[in-house]
mmCIF file of N, CA and C in Angstrom:
data_model
loop_
_atom_site.group_PDB
_atom_site.id
_atom_site.type_symbol
_atom_site.label_atom_id
_atom_site.label_comp_id
_atom_site.label_asym_id
_atom_site.label_seq_id
_atom_site.Cartn_x
_atom_site.Cartn_y
_atom_site.Cartn_z
ATOM 1 N N MET A 113 10.063 -0.412 -13.448
ATOM 2 C CA MET A 113 9.112 0.633 -13.187
ATOM 3 C C MET A 113 9.182 0.967 -11.698
ATOM 4 N N ILE A 114 9.053 2.253 -11.399
ATOM 5 C CA ILE A 114 9.137 2.702 -10.013
ATOM 6 C C ILE A 114 7.944 3.607 -9.705
ATOM 7 N N GLY A 115 7.409 3.464 -8.508
ATOM 8 C CA GLY A 115 6.367 4.345 -8.015
ATOM 9 C C GLY A 115 6.758 4.874 -6.658
ATOM 10 N N ILE A 116 6.322 6.074 -6.335
ATOM 11 C CA ILE A 116 6.587 6.672 -5.025
ATOM 12 C C ILE A 116 5.329 7.396 -4.564
ATOM 13 N N ASP A 117 5.082 7.367 -3.267
ATOM 14 C CA ASP A 117 3.930 8.077 -2.718
ATOM 15 C C ASP A 117 4.277 8.598 -1.328
ATOM 16 N N LEU A 118 3.668 9.700 -0.997
ATOM 17 C CA LEU A 118 3.868 10.396 0.273
ATOM 18 C C LEU A 118 2.499 10.691 0.859
ATOM 19 N N ILE A 119 2.321 10.436 2.141
ATOM 20 C CA ILE A 119 1.053 10.755 2.792
ATOM 21 C C ILE A 119 1.334 11.410 4.138
ATOM 22 N N LYS A 120 0.556 12.423 4.438
ATOM 23 C CA LYS A 120 0.665 13.106 5.720
ATOM 24 C C LYS A 120 0.014 12.232 6.792
ATOM 25 N N LEU A 121 0.736 11.981 7.859
ATOM 26 C CA LEU A 121 0.249 11.096 8.915
ATOM 27 C C LEU A 121 -1.049 11.594 9.537
ATOM 28 N N ASP A 122 -1.199 12.907 9.699
ATOM 29 C CA ASP A 122 -2.422 13.457 10.294
ATOM 30 C C ASP A 122 -3.661 13.117 9.465
ATOM 31 N N ARG A 123 -3.489 13.027 8.150
ATOM 32 C CA ARG A 123 -4.617 12.673 7.284
ATOM 33 C C ARG A 123 -5.086 11.252 7.591
ATOM 34 N N MET A 124 -4.145 10.330 7.736
ATOM 35 C CA MET A 124 -4.495 8.946 8.058
ATOM 36 C C MET A 124 -5.087 8.856 9.462
ATOM 37 N N LYS A 125 -4.493 9.546 10.410
ATOM 38 C CA LYS A 125 -4.988 9.528 11.785
ATOM 39 C C LYS A 125 -6.435 10.011 11.837
ATOM 40 N N GLY A 126 -6.723 11.101 11.148
ATOM 41 C CA GLY A 126 -8.077 11.648 11.132
ATOM 42 C C GLY A 126 -9.084 10.699 10.500
ATOM 43 N N SER A 127 -8.707 10.054 9.419
ATOM 44 C CA SER A 127 -9.612 9.110 8.751
ATOM 45 C C SER A 127 -9.906 7.910 9.633
ATOM 46 N N ILE A 128 -8.892 7.415 10.322
ATOM 47 C CA ILE A 128 -9.105 6.273 11.218
ATOM 48 C C ILE A 128 -9.966 6.683 12.409
ATOM 49 N N GLU A 129 -9.709 7.852 12.972
ATOM 50 C CA GLU A 129 -10.519 8.324 14.107
ATOM 51 C C GLU A 129 -11.967 8.533 13.695
ATOM 52 N N ARG A 130 -12.177 9.020 12.496
ATOM 53 C CA ARG A 130 -13.531 9.330 12.039
ATOM 54 C C ARG A 130 -14.300 8.079 11.603
ATOM 55 N N PHE A 131 -13.631 7.162 10.866
ATOM 56 C CA PHE A 131 -14.338 6.033 10.263
ATOM 57 C C PHE A 131 -13.937 4.666 10.810
ATOM 58 N N GLY A 132 -12.869 4.600 11.605
ATOM 59 C CA GLY A 132 -12.452 3.349 12.236
ATOM 60 C C GLY A 132 -12.116 2.244 11.254
ATOM 61 N N ASP A 133 -12.530 1.027 11.612
ATOM 62 C CA ASP A 133 -12.204 -0.146 10.804
ATOM 63 C C ASP A 133 -12.791 -0.074 9.397
ATOM 64 N N LYS A 134 -13.905 0.610 9.223
ATOM 65 C CA LYS A 134 -14.491 0.727 7.876
ATOM 66 C C LYS A 134 -13.509 1.401 6.927
ATOM 67 N N PHE A 135 -12.795 2.377 7.419
ATOM 68 C CA PHE A 135 -11.803 3.045 6.577
ATOM 69 C C PHE A 135 -10.663 2.083 6.245
ATOM 70 N N LEU A 136 -10.155 1.373 7.246
ATOM 71 C CA LEU A 136 -9.066 0.423 7.008
ATOM 72 C C LEU A 136 -9.489 -0.672 6.034
ATOM 73 N N GLN A 137 -10.733 -1.150 6.155
ATOM 74 C CA GLN A 137 -11.237 -2.204 5.276
ATOM 75 C C GLN A 137 -11.354 -1.741 3.827
ATOM 76 N N ARG A 138 -11.412 -0.456 3.626
ATOM 77 C CA ARG A 138 -11.495 0.089 2.267
ATOM 78 C C ARG A 138 -10.237 -0.252 1.458
ATOM 79 N N PHE A 139 -9.084 -0.296 2.132
ATOM 80 C CA PHE A 139 -7.847 -0.522 1.390
ATOM 81 C C PHE A 139 -6.992 -1.672 1.918
ATOM 82 N N LEU A 140 -7.415 -2.319 2.999
ATOM 83 C CA LEU A 140 -6.636 -3.412 3.574
ATOM 84 C C LEU A 140 -7.490 -4.659 3.766
ATOM 85 N N SER A 141 -6.877 -5.816 3.600
ATOM 86 C CA SER A 141 -7.541 -7.083 3.890
ATOM 87 C C SER A 141 -7.499 -7.318 5.406
ATOM 88 N N PRO A 142 -8.290 -8.255 5.917
ATOM 89 C CA PRO A 142 -8.213 -8.562 7.350
ATOM 90 C C PRO A 142 -6.798 -8.953 7.797
ATOM 91 N N THR A 143 -6.090 -9.696 6.976
ATOM 92 C CA THR A 143 -4.714 -10.084 7.320
ATOM 93 C C THR A 143 -3.817 -8.850 7.400
ATOM 94 N N GLU A 144 -3.968 -7.928 6.458
ATOM 95 C CA GLU A 144 -3.170 -6.705 6.484
ATOM 96 C C GLU A 144 -3.526 -5.856 7.704
ATOM 97 N N ILE A 145 -4.799 -5.767 8.034
ATOM 98 C CA ILE A 145 -5.238 -4.998 9.206
ATOM 99 C C ILE A 145 -4.590 -5.549 10.470
ATOM 100 N N SER A 146 -4.416 -6.864 10.534
ATOM 101 C CA SER A 146 -3.800 -7.466 11.725
ATOM 102 C C SER A 146 -2.336 -7.035 11.892
ATOM 103 N N LEU A 147 -1.709 -6.563 10.828
ATOM 104 C CA LEU A 147 -0.318 -6.091 10.893
ATOM 105 C C LEU A 147 -0.206 -4.632 11.331
ATOM 106 N N ILE A 148 -1.330 -3.909 11.301
ATOM 107 C CA ILE A 148 -1.330 -2.485 11.614
ATOM 108 C C ILE A 148 -1.287 -2.285 13.128
ATOM 109 N N LYS A 149 -0.272 -1.576 13.579
ATOM 110 C CA LYS A 149 -0.123 -1.288 15.019
ATOM 111 C C LYS A 149 -0.659 0.091 15.377
ATOM 112 N N ASN A 150 -0.611 1.007 14.399
ATOM 113 C CA ASN A 150 -1.055 2.383 14.643
ATOM 114 C C ASN A 150 -1.282 3.096 13.306
ATOM 115 N N TYR A 151 -1.724 4.331 13.374
ATOM 116 C CA TYR A 151 -2.024 5.081 12.154
ATOM 117 C C TYR A 151 -0.792 5.314 11.286
ATOM 118 N N LYS A 152 0.384 5.303 11.881
ATOM 119 C CA LYS A 152 1.615 5.473 11.093
ATOM 120 C C LYS A 152 1.838 4.267 10.182
ATOM 121 N N ASN A 153 1.631 3.056 10.727
ATOM 122 C CA ASN A 153 1.735 1.855 9.893
ATOM 123 C C ASN A 153 0.700 1.878 8.777
ATOM 124 N N ALA A 154 -0.512 2.264 9.120
ATOM 125 C CA ALA A 154 -1.585 2.328 8.119
ATOM 126 C C ALA A 154 -1.215 3.299 6.997
ATOM 127 N N ALA A 155 -0.646 4.428 7.354
ATOM 128 C CA ALA A 155 -0.235 5.412 6.347
ATOM 129 C C ALA A 155 0.831 4.830 5.424
ATOM 130 N N GLY A 156 1.775 4.097 5.984
ATOM 131 C CA GLY A 156 2.801 3.462 5.166
ATOM 132 C C GLY A 156 2.219 2.450 4.202
ATOM 133 N N PHE A 157 1.248 1.675 4.662
ATOM 134 C CA PHE A 157 0.602 0.686 3.795
ATOM 135 C C PHE A 157 -0.188 1.396 2.684
ATOM 136 N N TRP A 158 -0.879 2.469 3.027
ATOM 137 C CA TRP A 158 -1.618 3.245 2.017
ATOM 138 C C TRP A 158 -0.647 3.743 0.944
ATOM 139 N N ALA A 159 0.450 4.341 1.377
ATOM 140 C CA ALA A 159 1.428 4.885 0.431
ATOM 141 C C ALA A 159 1.991 3.774 -0.460
ATOM 142 N N ALA A 160 2.274 2.610 0.112
ATOM 143 C CA ALA A 160 2.825 1.506 -0.665
ATOM 144 C C ALA A 160 1.852 1.034 -1.743
ATOM 145 N N LYS A 161 0.585 0.941 -1.394
ATOM 146 C CA LYS A 161 -0.406 0.501 -2.377
ATOM 147 C C LYS A 161 -0.596 1.558 -3.472
ATOM 148 N N GLU A 162 -0.635 2.817 -3.081
ATOM 149 C CA GLU A 162 -0.761 3.890 -4.072
ATOM 150 C C GLU A 162 0.421 3.890 -5.030
ATOM 151 N N ASP A 163 1.631 3.785 -4.485
ATOM 152 C CA ASP A 163 2.773 3.869 -5.383
ATOM 153 C C ASP A 163 2.961 2.610 -6.206
ATOM 154 N N CYS A 164 2.490 1.468 -5.737
ATOM 155 C CA CYS A 164 2.523 0.261 -6.555
ATOM 156 C C CYS A 164 1.659 0.451 -7.802
ATOM 157 N N SER A 165 0.477 1.011 -7.608
ATOM 158 C CA SER A 165 -0.407 1.244 -8.756
ATOM 159 C C SER A 165 0.207 2.277 -9.713
ATOM 160 N N LYS A 166 0.928 3.229 -9.172
ATOM 161 C CA LYS A 166 1.627 4.209 -10.019
ATOM 162 C C LYS A 166 2.747 3.548 -10.811
ATOM 163 N N ALA A 167 3.470 2.631 -10.174
ATOM 164 C CA ALA A 167 4.538 1.922 -10.878
ATOM 165 C C ALA A 167 3.970 1.085 -12.024
ATOM 166 N N LEU A 168 2.770 0.556 -11.838
ATOM 167 C CA LEU A 168 2.120 -0.195 -12.906
ATOM 168 C C LEU A 168 1.657 0.721 -14.035
ATOM 169 N N GLY A 169 1.518 2.005 -13.722
ATOM 170 C CA GLY A 169 1.100 2.972 -14.732
ATOM 171 C C GLY A 169 -0.398 3.118 -14.872
ATOM 172 N N CYS A 170 -1.153 2.564 -13.925
ATOM 173 C CA CYS A 170 -2.613 2.632 -14.044
ATOM 174 C C CYS A 170 -3.276 3.383 -12.897
ATOM 175 N N GLY A 171 -2.622 3.480 -11.744
ATOM 176 C CA GLY A 171 -3.243 4.094 -10.578
ATOM 177 C C GLY A 171 -4.304 3.182 -9.991
ATOM 178 N N ILE A 172 -4.818 3.575 -8.831
ATOM 179 C CA ILE A 172 -5.902 2.819 -8.199
ATOM 180 C C ILE A 172 -7.182 3.134 -8.951
ATOM 181 N N GLY A 173 -7.868 2.107 -9.379
ATOM 182 C CA GLY A 173 -9.103 2.301 -10.143
ATOM 183 C C GLY A 173 -9.607 0.980 -10.683
ATOM 184 N N LYS A 174 -10.137 1.044 -11.882
ATOM 185 C CA LYS A 174 -10.771 -0.110 -12.501
ATOM 186 C C LYS A 174 -9.782 -1.259 -12.760
ATOM 187 N N GLU A 175 -8.586 -0.939 -13.227
ATOM 188 C CA GLU A 175 -7.603 -1.970 -13.556
ATOM 189 C C GLU A 175 -6.935 -2.580 -12.331
ATOM 190 N N CYS A 176 -6.755 -1.783 -11.303
ATOM 191 C CA CYS A 176 -6.011 -2.213 -10.113
ATOM 192 C C CYS A 176 -6.632 -1.572 -8.877
ATOM 193 N N GLY A 177 -7.226 -2.394 -8.031
ATOM 194 C CA GLY A 177 -7.818 -1.887 -6.804
ATOM 195 C C GLY A 177 -6.885 -2.095 -5.624
ATOM 196 N N PHE A 178 -7.202 -1.453 -4.517
ATOM 197 C CA PHE A 178 -6.390 -1.603 -3.305
ATOM 198 C C PHE A 178 -6.218 -3.070 -2.909
ATOM 199 N N HIS A 179 -7.266 -3.867 -3.089
ATOM 200 C CA HIS A 179 -7.212 -5.255 -2.639
ATOM 201 C C HIS A 179 -6.501 -6.182 -3.629
ATOM 202 N N ASP A 180 -6.092 -5.651 -4.782
ATOM 203 C CA ASP A 180 -5.274 -6.412 -5.724
ATOM 204 C C ASP A 180 -3.802 -6.368 -5.334
ATOM 205 N N ILE A 181 -3.471 -5.489 -4.416
ATOM 206 C CA ILE A 181 -2.102 -5.308 -3.930
ATOM 207 C C ILE A 181 -2.083 -5.792 -2.481
ATOM 208 N N VAL A 182 -1.223 -6.752 -2.187
ATOM 209 C CA VAL A 182 -1.209 -7.367 -0.859
ATOM 210 C C VAL A 182 0.137 -7.102 -0.177
ATOM 211 N N LEU A 183 0.068 -6.525 1.002
ATOM 212 C CA LEU A 183 1.258 -6.253 1.799
ATOM 213 C C LEU A 183 1.373 -7.260 2.927
ATOM 214 N N SER A 184 2.594 -7.639 3.227
ATOM 215 C CA SER A 184 2.867 -8.538 4.345
ATOM 216 C C SER A 184 4.199 -8.132 4.953
ATOM 217 N N LYS A 185 4.642 -8.881 5.920
ATOM 218 C CA LYS A 185 5.924 -8.613 6.576
ATOM 219 C C LYS A 185 6.793 -9.861 6.507
ATOM 220 N N THR A 186 8.072 -9.666 6.311
ATOM 221 C CA THR A 186 9.017 -10.778 6.350
ATOM 222 C C THR A 186 9.231 -11.170 7.809
ATOM 223 N N PRO A 187 9.873 -12.306 8.061
ATOM 224 C CA PRO A 187 10.155 -12.685 9.455
ATOM 225 C C PRO A 187 10.943 -11.619 10.227
ATOM 226 N N LYS A 188 11.714 -10.799 9.523
ATOM 227 C CA LYS A 188 12.473 -9.738 10.189
ATOM 228 C C LYS A 188 11.692 -8.426 10.283
ATOM 229 N N GLY A 189 10.443 -8.416 9.802
ATOM 230 C CA GLY A 189 9.595 -7.240 9.925
ATOM 231 C C GLY A 189 9.634 -6.281 8.753
ATOM 232 N N ALA A 190 10.373 -6.612 7.707
ATOM 233 C CA ALA A 190 10.424 -5.750 6.519
ATOM 234 C C ALA A 190 9.145 -5.924 5.706
ATOM 235 N N PRO A 191 8.693 -4.858 5.046
ATOM 236 C CA PRO A 191 7.485 -4.995 4.226
ATOM 237 C C PRO A 191 7.759 -5.824 2.977
ATOM 238 N N SER A 192 6.729 -6.514 2.535
ATOM 239 C CA SER A 192 6.783 -7.304 1.312
ATOM 240 C C SER A 192 5.492 -7.037 0.548
ATOM 241 N N ILE A 193 5.559 -7.116 -0.771
ATOM 242 C CA ILE A 193 4.398 -6.775 -1.586
ATOM 243 C C ILE A 193 4.197 -7.812 -2.681
ATOM 244 N N THR A 194 2.944 -8.187 -2.899
ATOM 245 C CA THR A 194 2.590 -9.097 -3.985
ATOM 246 C C THR A 194 1.325 -8.575 -4.651
ATOM 247 N N LEU A 195 1.078 -9.072 -5.849
ATOM 248 C CA LEU A 195 -0.112 -8.695 -6.608
ATOM 249 C C LEU A 195 -0.951 -9.932 -6.879
ATOM 250 N N THR A 196 -2.214 -9.732 -7.209
ATOM 251 C CA THR A 196 -3.047 -10.844 -7.633
ATOM 252 C C THR A 196 -2.435 -11.441 -8.904
ATOM 253 N N GLN A 197 -2.692 -12.706 -9.130
ATOM 254 C CA GLN A 197 -2.139 -13.378 -10.311
ATOM 255 C C GLN A 197 -2.617 -12.713 -11.595
ATOM 256 N N THR A 198 -3.832 -12.174 -11.595
ATOM 257 C CA THR A 198 -4.344 -11.474 -12.771
ATOM 258 C C THR A 198 -3.440 -10.311 -13.149
ATOM 259 N N LEU A 199 -3.026 -9.503 -12.155
ATOM 260 C CA LEU A 199 -2.146 -8.371 -12.442
ATOM 261 C C LEU A 199 -0.740 -8.823 -12.809
ATOM 262 N N VAL A 200 -0.257 -9.872 -12.153
ATOM 263 C CA VAL A 200 1.074 -10.400 -12.478
ATOM 264 C C VAL A 200 1.108 -10.799 -13.951
ATOM 265 N N ASN A 201 0.079 -11.488 -14.393
ATOM 266 C CA ASN A 201 0.017 -11.919 -15.791
ATOM 267 C C ASN A 201 -0.166 -10.741 -16.744
ATOM 268 N N LYS A 202 -1.046 -9.838 -16.412
ATOM 269 C CA LYS A 202 -1.350 -8.704 -17.295
ATOM 270 C C LYS A 202 -0.126 -7.814 -17.513
ATOM 271 N N TYR A 203 0.623 -7.557 -16.445
ATOM 272 C CA TYR A 203 1.768 -6.650 -16.529
ATOM 273 C C TYR A 203 3.111 -7.376 -16.625
ATOM 274 N N HIS A 204 3.069 -8.705 -16.730
ATOM 275 C CA HIS A 204 4.291 -9.511 -16.881
ATOM 276 C C HIS A 204 5.301 -9.232 -15.768
ATOM 277 N N ILE A 205 4.832 -9.262 -14.529
ATOM 278 C CA ILE A 205 5.667 -8.969 -13.360
ATOM 279 C C ILE A 205 6.615 -10.142 -13.088
ATOM 280 N N ARG A 206 7.895 -9.832 -12.967
ATOM 281 C CA ARG A 206 8.890 -10.856 -12.609
ATOM 282 C C ARG A 206 9.303 -10.731 -11.154
ATOM 283 N N ALA A 207 9.424 -9.506 -10.659
ATOM 284 C CA ALA A 207 9.848 -9.288 -9.269
ATOM 285 C C ALA A 207 9.360 -7.925 -8.804
ATOM 286 N N MET A 208 9.189 -7.801 -7.498
ATOM 287 C CA MET A 208 8.754 -6.531 -6.908
ATOM 288 C C MET A 208 9.464 -6.331 -5.581
ATOM 289 N N SER A 209 9.694 -5.074 -5.231
ATOM 290 C CA SER A 209 10.210 -4.764 -3.900
ATOM 291 C C SER A 209 9.567 -3.470 -3.425
ATOM 292 N N VAL A 210 9.501 -3.321 -2.102
ATOM 293 C CA VAL A 210 8.870 -2.150 -1.497
ATOM 294 C C VAL A 210 9.705 -1.679 -0.318
ATOM 295 N N SER A 211 9.724 -0.376 -0.139
ATOM 296 C CA SER A 211 10.360 0.223 1.030
ATOM 297 C C SER A 211 9.413 1.283 1.580
ATOM 298 N N ILE A 212 9.222 1.264 2.893
ATOM 299 C CA ILE A 212 8.346 2.230 3.566
ATOM 300 C C ILE A 212 9.152 2.904 4.656
ATOM 301 N N THR A 213 9.025 4.228 4.744
ATOM 302 C CA THR A 213 9.715 4.957 5.801
ATOM 303 C C THR A 213 8.793 6.043 6.340
ATOM 304 N N HIS A 214 9.114 6.498 7.532
ATOM 305 C CA HIS A 214 8.365 7.571 8.179
ATOM 306 C C HIS A 214 9.355 8.639 8.611
ATOM 307 N N ASP A 215 8.997 9.897 8.374
ATOM 308 C CA ASP A 215 9.849 10.998 8.810
ATOM 309 C C ASP A 215 8.955 12.181 9.151
ATOM 310 N N GLY A 216 9.136 12.696 10.339
ATOM 311 C CA GLY A 216 8.296 13.821 10.753
ATOM 312 C C GLY A 216 6.840 13.434 10.705
ATOM 313 N N ASN A 217 6.062 14.179 9.961
ATOM 314 C CA ASN A 217 4.624 13.941 9.869
ATOM 315 C C ASN A 217 4.244 13.266 8.552
ATOM 316 N N TYR A 218 5.154 12.478 7.982
ATOM 317 C CA TYR A 218 4.902 11.852 6.680
ATOM 318 C C TYR A 218 5.304 10.388 6.673
ATOM 319 N N ALA A 219 4.598 9.617 5.863
ATOM 320 C CA ALA A 219 4.996 8.251 5.514
ATOM 321 C C ALA A 219 5.285 8.275 4.018
ATOM 322 N N ILE A 220 6.360 7.623 3.641
ATOM 323 C CA ILE A 220 6.781 7.584 2.244
ATOM 324 C C ILE A 220 7.032 6.128 1.880
ATOM 325 N N ALA A 221 6.611 5.748 0.676
ATOM 326 C CA ALA A 221 6.869 4.393 0.201
ATOM 327 C C ALA A 221 7.345 4.454 -1.241
ATOM 328 N N VAL A 222 8.173 3.472 -1.576
ATOM 329 C CA VAL A 222 8.671 3.315 -2.944
ATOM 330 C C VAL A 222 8.501 1.852 -3.331
ATOM 331 N N VAL A 223 8.004 1.631 -4.535
ATOM 332 C CA VAL A 223 7.865 0.281 -5.069
ATOM 333 C C VAL A 223 8.619 0.204 -6.387
ATOM 334 N N ALA A 224 9.433 -0.838 -6.531
ATOM 335 C CA ALA A 224 10.130 -1.110 -7.787
ATOM 336 C C ALA A 224 9.589 -2.414 -8.356
ATOM 337 N N ILE A 225 9.272 -2.391 -9.643
ATOM 338 C CA ILE A 225 8.703 -3.558 -10.315
ATOM 339 C C ILE A 225 9.579 -3.911 -11.515
ATOM 340 N N GLN A 226 9.912 -5.192 -11.598
ATOM 341 C CA GLN A 226 10.670 -5.686 -12.749
ATOM 342 C C GLN A 226 9.722 -6.509 -13.610
ATOM 343 N N THR A 227 9.706 -6.207 -14.901
ATOM 344 C CA THR A 227 8.838 -6.917 -15.836
ATOM 345 C C THR A 227 9.674 -7.632 -16.896
ATOM 346 N N ASP A 228 9.000 -8.476 -17.677
ATOM 347 C CA ASP A 228 9.681 -9.153 -18.796
ATOM 348 C C ASP A 228 10.122 -8.157 -19.840
#
């Protein structure tokens, strides 16, 4: 299963300027917030979480919330993605990968999920 999401960087910048940490806390854990260097990183994380939920086929909502999807960085700085054990079991997840990129005024992310 594959999900993709695109977000305009200005939208993320405006939300952070207007609501600050409260906005970031809406979709990121404290550990994830510590990885955010600027609004561009935040936009990439938002896109990754959105497209992960799309790859699952449920979207962000009752079945899968932003905090059920956890982003981290590898020692080389590449993004990594994991799900809560509840979602792993429910969707029979065997492996996941994520890619985040920025171009112009956009952040784009793709998530690939392998299931049983």
